[in-house]
PDB file of C-alpha atoms in Angstrom:
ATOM      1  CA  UNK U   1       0.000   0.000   0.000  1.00 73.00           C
ATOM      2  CA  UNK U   2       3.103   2.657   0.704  1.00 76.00           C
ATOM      3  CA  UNK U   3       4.130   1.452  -2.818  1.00 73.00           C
ATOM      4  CA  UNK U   4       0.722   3.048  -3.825  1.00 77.00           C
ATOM      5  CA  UNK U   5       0.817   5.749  -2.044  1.00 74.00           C
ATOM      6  CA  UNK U   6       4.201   6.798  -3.468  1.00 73.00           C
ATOM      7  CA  UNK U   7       3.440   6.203  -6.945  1.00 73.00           C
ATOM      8  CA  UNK U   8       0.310   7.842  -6.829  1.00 74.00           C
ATOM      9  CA  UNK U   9       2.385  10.510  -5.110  1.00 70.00           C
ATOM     10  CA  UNK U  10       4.924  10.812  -7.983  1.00 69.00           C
ATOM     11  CA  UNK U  11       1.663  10.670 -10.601  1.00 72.00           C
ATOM     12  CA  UNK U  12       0.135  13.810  -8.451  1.00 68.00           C
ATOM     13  CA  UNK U  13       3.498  15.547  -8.601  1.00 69.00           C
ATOM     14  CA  UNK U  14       4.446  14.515 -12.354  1.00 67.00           C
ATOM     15  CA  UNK U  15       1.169  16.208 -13.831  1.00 69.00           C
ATOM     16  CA  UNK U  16       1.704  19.360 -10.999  1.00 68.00           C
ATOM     17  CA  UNK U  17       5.426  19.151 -12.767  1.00 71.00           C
ATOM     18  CA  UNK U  18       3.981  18.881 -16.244  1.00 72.00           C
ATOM     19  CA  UNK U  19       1.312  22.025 -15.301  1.00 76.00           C
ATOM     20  CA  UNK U  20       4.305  24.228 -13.888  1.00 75.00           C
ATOM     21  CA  UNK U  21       6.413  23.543 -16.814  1.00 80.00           C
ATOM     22  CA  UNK U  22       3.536  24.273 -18.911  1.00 80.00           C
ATOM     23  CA  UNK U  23       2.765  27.335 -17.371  1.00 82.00           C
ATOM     24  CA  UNK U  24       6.448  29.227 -17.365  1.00 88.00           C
ATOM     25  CA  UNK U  25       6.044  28.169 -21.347  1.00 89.00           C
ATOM     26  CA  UNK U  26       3.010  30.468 -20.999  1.00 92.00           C
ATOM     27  CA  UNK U  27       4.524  32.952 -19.204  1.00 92.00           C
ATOM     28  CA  UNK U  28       7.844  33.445 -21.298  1.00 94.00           C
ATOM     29  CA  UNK U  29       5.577  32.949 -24.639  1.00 95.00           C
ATOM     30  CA  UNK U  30       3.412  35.796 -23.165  1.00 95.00           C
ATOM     31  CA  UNK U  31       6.302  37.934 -21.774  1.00 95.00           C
ATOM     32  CA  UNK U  32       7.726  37.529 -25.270  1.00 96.00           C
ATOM     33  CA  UNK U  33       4.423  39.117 -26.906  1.00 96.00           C
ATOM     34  CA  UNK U  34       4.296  41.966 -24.421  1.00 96.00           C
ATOM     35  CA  UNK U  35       8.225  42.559 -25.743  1.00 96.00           C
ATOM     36  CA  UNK U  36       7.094  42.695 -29.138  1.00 96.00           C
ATOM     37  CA  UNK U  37       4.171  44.666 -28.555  1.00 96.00           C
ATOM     38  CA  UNK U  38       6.230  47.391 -26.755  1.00 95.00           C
ATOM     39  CA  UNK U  39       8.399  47.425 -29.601  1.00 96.00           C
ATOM     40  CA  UNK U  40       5.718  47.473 -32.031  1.00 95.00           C
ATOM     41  CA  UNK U  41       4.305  50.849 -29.570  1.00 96.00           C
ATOM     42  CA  UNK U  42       7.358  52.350 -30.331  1.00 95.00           C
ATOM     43  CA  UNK U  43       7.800  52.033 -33.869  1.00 95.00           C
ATOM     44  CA  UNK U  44       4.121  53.288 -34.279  1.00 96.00           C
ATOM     45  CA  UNK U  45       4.983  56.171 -31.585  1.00 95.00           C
ATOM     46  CA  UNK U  46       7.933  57.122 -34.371  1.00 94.00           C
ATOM     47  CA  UNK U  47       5.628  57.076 -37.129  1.00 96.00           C
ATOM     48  CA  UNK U  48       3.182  59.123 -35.535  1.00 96.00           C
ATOM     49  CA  UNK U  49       5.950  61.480 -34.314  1.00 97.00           C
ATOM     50  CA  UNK U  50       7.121  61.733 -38.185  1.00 97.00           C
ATOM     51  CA  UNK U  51       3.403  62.173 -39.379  1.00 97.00           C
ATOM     52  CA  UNK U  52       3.361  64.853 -36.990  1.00 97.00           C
ATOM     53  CA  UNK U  53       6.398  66.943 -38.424  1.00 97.00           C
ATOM     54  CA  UNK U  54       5.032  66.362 -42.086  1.00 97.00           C
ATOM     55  CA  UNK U  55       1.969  67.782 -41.064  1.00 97.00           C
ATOM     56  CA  UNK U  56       3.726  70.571 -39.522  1.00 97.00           C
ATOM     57  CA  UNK U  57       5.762  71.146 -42.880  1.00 97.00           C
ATOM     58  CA  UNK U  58       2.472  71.049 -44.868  1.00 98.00           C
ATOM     59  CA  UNK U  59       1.298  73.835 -42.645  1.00 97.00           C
ATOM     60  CA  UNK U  60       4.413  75.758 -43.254  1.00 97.00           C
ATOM     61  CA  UNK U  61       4.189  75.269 -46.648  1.00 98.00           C
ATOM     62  CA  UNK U  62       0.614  76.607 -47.078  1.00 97.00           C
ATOM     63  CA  UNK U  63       1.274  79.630 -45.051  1.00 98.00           C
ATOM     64  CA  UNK U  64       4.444  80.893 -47.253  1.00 97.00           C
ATOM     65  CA  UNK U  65       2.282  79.741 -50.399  1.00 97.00           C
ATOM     66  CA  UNK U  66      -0.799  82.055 -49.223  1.00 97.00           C
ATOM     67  CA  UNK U  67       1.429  84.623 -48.022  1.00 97.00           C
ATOM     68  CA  UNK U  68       3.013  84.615 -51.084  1.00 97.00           C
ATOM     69  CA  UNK U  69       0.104  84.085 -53.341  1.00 97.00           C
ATOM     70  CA  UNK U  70      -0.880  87.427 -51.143  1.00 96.00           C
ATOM     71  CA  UNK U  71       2.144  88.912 -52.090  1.00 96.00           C
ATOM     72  CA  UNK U  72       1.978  88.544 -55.886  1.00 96.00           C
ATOM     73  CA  UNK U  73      -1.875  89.736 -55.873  1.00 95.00           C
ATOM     74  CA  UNK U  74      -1.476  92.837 -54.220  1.00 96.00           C
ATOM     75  CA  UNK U  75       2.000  93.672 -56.234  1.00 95.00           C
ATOM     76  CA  UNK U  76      -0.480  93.061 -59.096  1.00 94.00           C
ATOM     77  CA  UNK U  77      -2.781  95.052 -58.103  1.00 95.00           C
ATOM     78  CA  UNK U  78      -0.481  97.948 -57.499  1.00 94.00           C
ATOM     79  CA  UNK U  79       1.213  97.702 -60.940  1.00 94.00           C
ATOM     80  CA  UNK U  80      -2.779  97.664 -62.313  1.00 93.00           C
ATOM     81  CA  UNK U  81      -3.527 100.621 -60.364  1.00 94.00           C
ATOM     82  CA  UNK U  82      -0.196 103.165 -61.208  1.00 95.00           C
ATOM     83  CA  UNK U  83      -1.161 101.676 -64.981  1.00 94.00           C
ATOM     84  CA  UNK U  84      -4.467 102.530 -65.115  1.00 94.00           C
ATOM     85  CA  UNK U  85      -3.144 106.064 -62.983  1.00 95.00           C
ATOM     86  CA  UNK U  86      -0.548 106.429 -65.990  1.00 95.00           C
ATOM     87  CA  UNK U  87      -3.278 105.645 -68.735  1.00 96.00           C
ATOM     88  CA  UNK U  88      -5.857 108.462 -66.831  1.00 96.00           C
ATOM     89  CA  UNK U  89      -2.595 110.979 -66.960  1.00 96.00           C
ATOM     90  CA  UNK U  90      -2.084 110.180 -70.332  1.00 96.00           C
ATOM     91  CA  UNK U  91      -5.714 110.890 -71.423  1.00 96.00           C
ATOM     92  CA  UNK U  92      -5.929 113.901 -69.641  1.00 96.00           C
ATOM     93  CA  UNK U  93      -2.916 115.144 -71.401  1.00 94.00           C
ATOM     94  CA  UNK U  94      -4.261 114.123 -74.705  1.00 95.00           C
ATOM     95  CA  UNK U  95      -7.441 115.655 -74.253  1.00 94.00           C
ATOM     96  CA  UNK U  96      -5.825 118.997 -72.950  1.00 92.00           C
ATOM     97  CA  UNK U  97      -3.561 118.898 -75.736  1.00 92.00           C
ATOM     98  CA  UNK U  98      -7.019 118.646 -78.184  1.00 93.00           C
ATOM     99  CA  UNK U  99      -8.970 121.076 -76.117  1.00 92.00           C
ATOM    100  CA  UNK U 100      -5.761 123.387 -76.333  1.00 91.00           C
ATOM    101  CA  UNK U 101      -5.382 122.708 -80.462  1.00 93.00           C
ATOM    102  CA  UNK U 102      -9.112 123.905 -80.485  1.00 92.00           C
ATOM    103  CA  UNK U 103      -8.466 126.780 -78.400  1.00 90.00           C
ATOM    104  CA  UNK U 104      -5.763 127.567 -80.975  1.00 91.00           C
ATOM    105  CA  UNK U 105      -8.190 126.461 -83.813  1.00 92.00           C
ATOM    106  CA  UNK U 106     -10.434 128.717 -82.903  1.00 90.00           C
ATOM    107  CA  UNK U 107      -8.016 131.880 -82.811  1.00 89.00           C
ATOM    108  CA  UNK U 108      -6.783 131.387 -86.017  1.00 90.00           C
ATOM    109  CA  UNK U 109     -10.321 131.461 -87.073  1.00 88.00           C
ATOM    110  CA  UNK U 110     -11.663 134.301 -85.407  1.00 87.00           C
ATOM    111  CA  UNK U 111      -7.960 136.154 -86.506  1.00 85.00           C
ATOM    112  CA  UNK U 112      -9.007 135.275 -90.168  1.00 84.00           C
ATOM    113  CA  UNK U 113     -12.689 136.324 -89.785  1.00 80.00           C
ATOM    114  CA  UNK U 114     -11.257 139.735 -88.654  1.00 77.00           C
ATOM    115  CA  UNK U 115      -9.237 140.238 -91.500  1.00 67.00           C
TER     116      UNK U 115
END
């Protein structure tokens, strides 16, 4: 009966054995997934850290491409205005010119009708 006894005793122990070993295999498998998965947090945490200075780029970008979009419309703008000022001087001289050939016109007329 102590023969019994000790062999179920080593049977009880063998699969408690068996379970333990089974279970560190668990535990390094799983400690080995939480390793990966902190490296995989990491990587991502770069790649969101790079998305973040692209982003930051394409906001730079647009603000020196409105500013100088802004730039180039009002410089526009101001060489469309001292034209059109230029053009308006320019008339005015032409018609003052005409008005002042009429004037003349006119005096050489009124000189020959008094002859």
């Amino acid at each position: 009966e102590l023969v019994m006894v000790a062999a179920k005793t080593r049977e009880v122990f063998g699969k408690s054995e068996t379970s333990l070993e089974g279970a560190k295999s668990k535990v390094v498998h799983l400690e080995a997934q939480i390793e990966s998965m902190r490296a995989d947090a990491l990587a991502l945490e770069g790649v969101r850290k790079q998305v973040r200075e692209k982003d930051e780029q394409i906001r730079a970008m647009r603000i020196d491409a409105d500013r100088t979009a802004r730039e180039l419309r009002e410089a526009f703008t101001k060489d469309l205005t001292k034209q059109n000022d230029e053009a308006k001087k320019e008339k005015k001289e032409l018609l003052d010119g005409l008005l002042g050939a009429e004037s003349a016109m006119e005096e050489m007329r009124n000189e020959l009708d008094l002859r």
